[in-house]
Backbone as CSV, one residue per row, in Angstrom:
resi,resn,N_x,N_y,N_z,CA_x,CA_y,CA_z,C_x,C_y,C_z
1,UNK,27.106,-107.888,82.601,28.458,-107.925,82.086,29.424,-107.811,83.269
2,UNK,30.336,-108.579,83.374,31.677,-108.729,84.258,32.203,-107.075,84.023
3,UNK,32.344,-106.954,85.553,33.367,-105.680,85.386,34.568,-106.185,85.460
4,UNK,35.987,-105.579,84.995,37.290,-105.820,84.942,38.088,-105.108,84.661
5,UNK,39.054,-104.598,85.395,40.077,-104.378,85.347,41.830,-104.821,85.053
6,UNK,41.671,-104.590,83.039,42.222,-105.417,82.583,43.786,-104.480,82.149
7,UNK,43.008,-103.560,81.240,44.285,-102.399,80.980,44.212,-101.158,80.803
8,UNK,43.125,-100.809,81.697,42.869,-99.526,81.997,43.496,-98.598,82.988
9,UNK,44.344,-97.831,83.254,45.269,-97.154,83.743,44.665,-95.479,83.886
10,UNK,44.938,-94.919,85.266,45.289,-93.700,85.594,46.428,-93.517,86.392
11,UNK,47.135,-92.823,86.602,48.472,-92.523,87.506,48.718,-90.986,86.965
12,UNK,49.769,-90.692,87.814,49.665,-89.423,88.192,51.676,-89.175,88.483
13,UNK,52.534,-88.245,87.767,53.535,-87.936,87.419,53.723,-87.252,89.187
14,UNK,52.596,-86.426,89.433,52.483,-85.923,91.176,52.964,-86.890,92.321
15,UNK,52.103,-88.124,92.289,52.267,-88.897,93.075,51.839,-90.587,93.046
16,UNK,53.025,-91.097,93.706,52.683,-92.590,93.423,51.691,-93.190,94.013
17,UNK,50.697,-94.057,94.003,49.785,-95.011,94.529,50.024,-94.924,95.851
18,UNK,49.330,-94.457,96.912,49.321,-94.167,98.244,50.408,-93.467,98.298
19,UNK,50.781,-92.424,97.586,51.637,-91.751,97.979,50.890,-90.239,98.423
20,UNK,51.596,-89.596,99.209,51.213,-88.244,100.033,51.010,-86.892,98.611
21,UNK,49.936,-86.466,98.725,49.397,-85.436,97.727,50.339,-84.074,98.058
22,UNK,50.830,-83.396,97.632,51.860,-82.332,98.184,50.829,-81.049,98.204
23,UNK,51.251,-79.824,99.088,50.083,-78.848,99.834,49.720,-78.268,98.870
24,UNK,50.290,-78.162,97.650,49.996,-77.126,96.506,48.582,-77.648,96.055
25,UNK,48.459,-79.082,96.236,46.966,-79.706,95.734,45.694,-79.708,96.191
26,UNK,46.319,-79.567,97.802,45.413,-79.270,98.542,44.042,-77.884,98.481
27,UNK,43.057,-77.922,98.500,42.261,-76.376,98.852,42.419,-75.461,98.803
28,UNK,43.188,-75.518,100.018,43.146,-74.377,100.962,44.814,-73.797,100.347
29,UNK,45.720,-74.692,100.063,46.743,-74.050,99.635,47.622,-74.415,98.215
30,UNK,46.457,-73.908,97.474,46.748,-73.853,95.703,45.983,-74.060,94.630
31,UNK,45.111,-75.273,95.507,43.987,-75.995,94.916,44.651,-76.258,93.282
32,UNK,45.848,-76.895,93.148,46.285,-77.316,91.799,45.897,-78.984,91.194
33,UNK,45.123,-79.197,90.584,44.949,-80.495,89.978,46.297,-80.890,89.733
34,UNK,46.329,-82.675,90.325,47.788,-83.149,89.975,47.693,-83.632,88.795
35,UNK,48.723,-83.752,88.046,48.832,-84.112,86.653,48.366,-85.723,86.709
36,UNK,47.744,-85.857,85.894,46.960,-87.088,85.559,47.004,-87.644,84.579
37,UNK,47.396,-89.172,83.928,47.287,-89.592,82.446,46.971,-91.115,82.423
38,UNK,46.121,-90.717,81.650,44.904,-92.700,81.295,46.183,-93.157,80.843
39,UNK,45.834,-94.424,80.375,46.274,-95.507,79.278,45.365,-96.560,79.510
40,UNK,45.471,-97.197,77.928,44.638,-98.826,78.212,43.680,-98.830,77.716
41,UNK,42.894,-97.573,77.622,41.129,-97.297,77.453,40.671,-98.701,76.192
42,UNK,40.018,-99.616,77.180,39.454,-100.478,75.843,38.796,-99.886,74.810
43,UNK,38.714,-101.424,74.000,37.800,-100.562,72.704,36.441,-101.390,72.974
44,UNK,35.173,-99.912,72.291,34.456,-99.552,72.022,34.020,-98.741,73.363
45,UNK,35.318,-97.954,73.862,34.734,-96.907,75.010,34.427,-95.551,74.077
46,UNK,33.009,-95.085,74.516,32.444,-94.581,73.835,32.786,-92.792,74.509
47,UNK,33.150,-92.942,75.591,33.392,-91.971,76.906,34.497,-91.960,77.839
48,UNK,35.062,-90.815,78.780,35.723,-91.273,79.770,35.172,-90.554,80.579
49,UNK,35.307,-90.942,82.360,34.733,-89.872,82.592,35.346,-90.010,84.459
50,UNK,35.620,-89.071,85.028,37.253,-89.090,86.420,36.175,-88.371,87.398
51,UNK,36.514,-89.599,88.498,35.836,-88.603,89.617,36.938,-88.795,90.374
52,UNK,37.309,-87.475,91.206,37.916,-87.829,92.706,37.028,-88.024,93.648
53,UNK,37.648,-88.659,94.858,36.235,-88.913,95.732,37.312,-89.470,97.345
54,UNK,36.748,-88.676,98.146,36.969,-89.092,99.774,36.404,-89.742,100.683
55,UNK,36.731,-91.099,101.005,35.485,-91.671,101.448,35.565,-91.189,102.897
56,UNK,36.935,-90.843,103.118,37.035,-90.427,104.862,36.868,-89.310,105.407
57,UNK,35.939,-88.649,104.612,35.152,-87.036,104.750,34.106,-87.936,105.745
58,UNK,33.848,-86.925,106.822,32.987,-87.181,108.289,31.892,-86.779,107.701
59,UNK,31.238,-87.301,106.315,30.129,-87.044,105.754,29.495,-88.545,105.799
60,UNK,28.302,-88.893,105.531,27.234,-90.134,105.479,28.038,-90.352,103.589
61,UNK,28.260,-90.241,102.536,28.831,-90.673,101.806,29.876,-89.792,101.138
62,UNK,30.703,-89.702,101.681,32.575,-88.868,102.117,32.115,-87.800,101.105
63,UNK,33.284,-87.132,100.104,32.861,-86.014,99.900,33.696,-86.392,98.270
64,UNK,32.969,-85.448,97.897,33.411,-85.421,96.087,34.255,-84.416,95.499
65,UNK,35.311,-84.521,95.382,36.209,-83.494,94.810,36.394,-82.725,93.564
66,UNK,35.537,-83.948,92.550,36.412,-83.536,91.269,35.201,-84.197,90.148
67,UNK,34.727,-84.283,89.186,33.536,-85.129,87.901,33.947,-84.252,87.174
68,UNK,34.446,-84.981,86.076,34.982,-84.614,84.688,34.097,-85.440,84.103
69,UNK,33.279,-85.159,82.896,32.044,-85.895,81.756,32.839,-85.789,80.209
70,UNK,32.391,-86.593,79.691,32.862,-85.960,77.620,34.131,-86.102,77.625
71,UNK,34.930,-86.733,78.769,36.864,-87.245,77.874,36.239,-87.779,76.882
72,UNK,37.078,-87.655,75.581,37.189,-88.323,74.462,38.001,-89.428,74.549
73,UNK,38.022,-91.059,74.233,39.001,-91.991,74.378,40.065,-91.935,74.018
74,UNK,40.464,-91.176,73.080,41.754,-90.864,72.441,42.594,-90.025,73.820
75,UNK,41.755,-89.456,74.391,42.869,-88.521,75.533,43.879,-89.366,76.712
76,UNK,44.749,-88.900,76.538,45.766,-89.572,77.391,46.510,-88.459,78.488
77,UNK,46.252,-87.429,78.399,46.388,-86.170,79.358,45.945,-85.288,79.624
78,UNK,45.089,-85.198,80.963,44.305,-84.800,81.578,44.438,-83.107,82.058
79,UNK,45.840,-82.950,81.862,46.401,-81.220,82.466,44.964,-80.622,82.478
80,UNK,44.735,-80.713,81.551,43.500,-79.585,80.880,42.419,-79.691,80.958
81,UNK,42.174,-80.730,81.593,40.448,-81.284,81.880,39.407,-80.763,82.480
82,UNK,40.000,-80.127,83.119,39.284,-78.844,84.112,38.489,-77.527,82.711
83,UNK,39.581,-77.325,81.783,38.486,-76.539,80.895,37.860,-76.960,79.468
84,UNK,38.796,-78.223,79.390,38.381,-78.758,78.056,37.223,-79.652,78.315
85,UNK,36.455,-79.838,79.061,35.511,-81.135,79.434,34.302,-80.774,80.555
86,UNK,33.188,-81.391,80.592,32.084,-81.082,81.262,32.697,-81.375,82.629
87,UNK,32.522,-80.454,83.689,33.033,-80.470,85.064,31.347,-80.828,85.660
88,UNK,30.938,-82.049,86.721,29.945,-81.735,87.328,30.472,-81.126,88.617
89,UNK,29.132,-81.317,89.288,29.593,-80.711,90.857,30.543,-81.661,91.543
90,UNK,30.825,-80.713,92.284,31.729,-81.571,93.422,31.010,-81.142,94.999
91,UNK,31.429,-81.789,95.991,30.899,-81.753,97.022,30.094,-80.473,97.814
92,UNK,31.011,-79.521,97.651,30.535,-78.134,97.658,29.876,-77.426,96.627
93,UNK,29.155,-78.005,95.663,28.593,-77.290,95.030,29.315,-76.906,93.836
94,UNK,30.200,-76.528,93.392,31.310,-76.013,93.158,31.545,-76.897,91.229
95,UNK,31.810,-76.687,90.279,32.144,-77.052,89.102,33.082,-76.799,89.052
96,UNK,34.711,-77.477,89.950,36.045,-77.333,89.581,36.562,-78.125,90.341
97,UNK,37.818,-78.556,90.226,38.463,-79.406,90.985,38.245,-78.330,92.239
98,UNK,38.081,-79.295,93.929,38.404,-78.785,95.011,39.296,-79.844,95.767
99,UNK,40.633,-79.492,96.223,41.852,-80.216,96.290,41.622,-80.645,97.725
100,UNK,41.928,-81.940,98.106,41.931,-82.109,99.414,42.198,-80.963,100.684
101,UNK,40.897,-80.706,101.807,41.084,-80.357,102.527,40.133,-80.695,103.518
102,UNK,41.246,-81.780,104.446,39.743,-82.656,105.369,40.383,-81.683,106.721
103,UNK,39.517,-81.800,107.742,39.657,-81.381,109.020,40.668,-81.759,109.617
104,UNK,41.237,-80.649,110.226,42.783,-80.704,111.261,42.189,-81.906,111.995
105,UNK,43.629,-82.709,112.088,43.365,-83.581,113.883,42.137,-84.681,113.401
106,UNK,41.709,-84.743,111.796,41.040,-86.008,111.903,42.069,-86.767,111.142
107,UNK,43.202,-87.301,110.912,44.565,-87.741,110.242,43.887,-88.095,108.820
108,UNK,44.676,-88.922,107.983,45.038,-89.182,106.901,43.491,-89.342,105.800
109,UNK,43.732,-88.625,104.712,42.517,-89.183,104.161,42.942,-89.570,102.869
110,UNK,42.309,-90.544,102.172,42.131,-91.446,101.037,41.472,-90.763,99.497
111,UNK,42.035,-90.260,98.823,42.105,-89.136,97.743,42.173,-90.463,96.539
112,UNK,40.655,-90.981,95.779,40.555,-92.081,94.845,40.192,-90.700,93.903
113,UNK,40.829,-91.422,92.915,41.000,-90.575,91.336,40.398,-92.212,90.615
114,UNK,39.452,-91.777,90.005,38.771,-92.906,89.348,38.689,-92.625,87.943
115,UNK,39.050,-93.424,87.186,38.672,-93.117,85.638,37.273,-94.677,85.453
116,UNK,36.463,-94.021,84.810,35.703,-94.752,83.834,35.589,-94.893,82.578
117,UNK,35.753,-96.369,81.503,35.522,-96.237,80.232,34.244,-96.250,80.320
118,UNK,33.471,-95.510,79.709,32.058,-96.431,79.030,31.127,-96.258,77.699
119,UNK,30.929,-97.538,77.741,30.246,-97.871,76.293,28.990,-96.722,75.629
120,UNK,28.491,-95.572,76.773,27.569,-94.374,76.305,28.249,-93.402,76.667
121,UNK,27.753,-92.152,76.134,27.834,-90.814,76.955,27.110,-90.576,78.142
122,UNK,27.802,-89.990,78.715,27.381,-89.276,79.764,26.151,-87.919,79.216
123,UNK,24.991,-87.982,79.988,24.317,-87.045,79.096,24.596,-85.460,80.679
124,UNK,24.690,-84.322,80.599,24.942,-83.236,81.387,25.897,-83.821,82.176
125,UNK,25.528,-83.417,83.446,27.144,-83.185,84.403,25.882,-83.744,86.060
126,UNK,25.808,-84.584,85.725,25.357,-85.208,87.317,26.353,-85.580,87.921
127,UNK,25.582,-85.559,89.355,26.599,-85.329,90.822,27.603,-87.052,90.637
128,UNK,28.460,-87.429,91.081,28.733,-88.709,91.541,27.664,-89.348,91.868
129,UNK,27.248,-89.559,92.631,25.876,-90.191,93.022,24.969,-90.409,92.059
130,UNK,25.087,-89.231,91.227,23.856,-89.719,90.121,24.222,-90.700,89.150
131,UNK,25.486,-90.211,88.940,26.454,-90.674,87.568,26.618,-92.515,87.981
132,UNK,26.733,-92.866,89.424,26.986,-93.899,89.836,26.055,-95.231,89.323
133,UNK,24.962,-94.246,89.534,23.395,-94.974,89.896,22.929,-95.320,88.582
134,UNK,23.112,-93.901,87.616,22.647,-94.159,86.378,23.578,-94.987,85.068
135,UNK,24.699,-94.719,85.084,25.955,-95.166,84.587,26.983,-96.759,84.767
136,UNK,26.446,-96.984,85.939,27.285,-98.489,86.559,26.940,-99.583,85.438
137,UNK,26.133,-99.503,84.668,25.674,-100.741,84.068,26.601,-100.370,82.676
138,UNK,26.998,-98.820,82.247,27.933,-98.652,81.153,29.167,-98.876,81.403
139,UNK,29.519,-98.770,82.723,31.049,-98.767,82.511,31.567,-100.395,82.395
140,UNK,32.595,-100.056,80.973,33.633,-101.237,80.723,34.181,-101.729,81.039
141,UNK,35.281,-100.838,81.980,35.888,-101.170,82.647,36.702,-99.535,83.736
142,UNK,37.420,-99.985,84.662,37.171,-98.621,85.891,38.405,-99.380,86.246
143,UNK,39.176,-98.315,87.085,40.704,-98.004,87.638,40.657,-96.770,88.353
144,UNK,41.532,-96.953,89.738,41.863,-95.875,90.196,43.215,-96.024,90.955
145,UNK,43.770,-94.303,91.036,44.989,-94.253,91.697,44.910,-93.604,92.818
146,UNK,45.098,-93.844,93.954,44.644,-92.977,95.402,45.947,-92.611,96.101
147,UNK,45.934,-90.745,96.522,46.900,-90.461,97.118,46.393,-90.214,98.394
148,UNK,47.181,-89.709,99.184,46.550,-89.316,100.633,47.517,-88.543,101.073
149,UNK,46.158,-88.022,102.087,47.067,-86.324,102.766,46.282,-85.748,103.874
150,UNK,47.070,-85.416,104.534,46.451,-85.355,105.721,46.822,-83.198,106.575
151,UNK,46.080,-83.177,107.547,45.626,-81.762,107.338,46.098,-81.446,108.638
152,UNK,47.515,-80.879,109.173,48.126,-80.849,110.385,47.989,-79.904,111.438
């Protein structure tokens, strides 16, 4: 099946499409999830399911911020996703949003907020990697909004 990106939407009230993530979002100083809201979700999405993800973490495959599992399609605001919804891990181990915080003096990094529709559930809370591997053949259709921020 063709993947496409037809009218599936995430954006963020925080910040515009390559726009700069502000420090409160960051880690190290607030670690606040930016406000987030779908639109579009085709039909017969059975799931939604949001990873953040850094590809410019000085890691062999960057680093994972954020796996939300079990959105319901009807949801259109995310505030709450953190307790209403299966959190997997994120890079550190960690079951919660962890807000950008890449290394001083390596400049700007690339903060993708990904939504997925897809046609199954997600069964537990696997890593990105797993979810990628096992899941790519469900998703309907996929969108993302990427901010960036850099660590001075």
């Amino acid at each position: 099946m063709p993947l496409n990106i037809k009218d599936l939407k995430i954006t963020s009230a925080d910040f515009k499409p390559l726009g700069k993530l502000r420090d409160e979002h960051a880690g190290d100083k607030g670690n606040v999830l930016p406000r987030l809201t779908v639109s579009g979700v085709p039909a017969g999405t059975k799931e939604l399911a949001v990873i953040c993800h850094d590809p410019d973490a000085p890691l062999p495959n960057g680093f994972t911020h954020w796996v939300v599992y079990g959105i319901d399609p009807s949801t259109t605001d995310l505030s709450d996703a953190q307790e209403k919804f299966r959190v997997g891990p994120n890079g550190a181990g960690g079951k919660q949003y962890y807000g950008p915080q890449p290394p001083a003096g390596h400049g700007e990094h690339h903060y993708y907020f990904w939504v997925y529709a897809l046609d199954t559930k997600v069964e537990g809370t696997p890593t990105r990697e797993e979810f990628l591997q096992k899941y790519a053949g469900n998703v309907i259709e996929q969108n993302r909004i990427v901010g960036l921020y850099e660590n001075k």
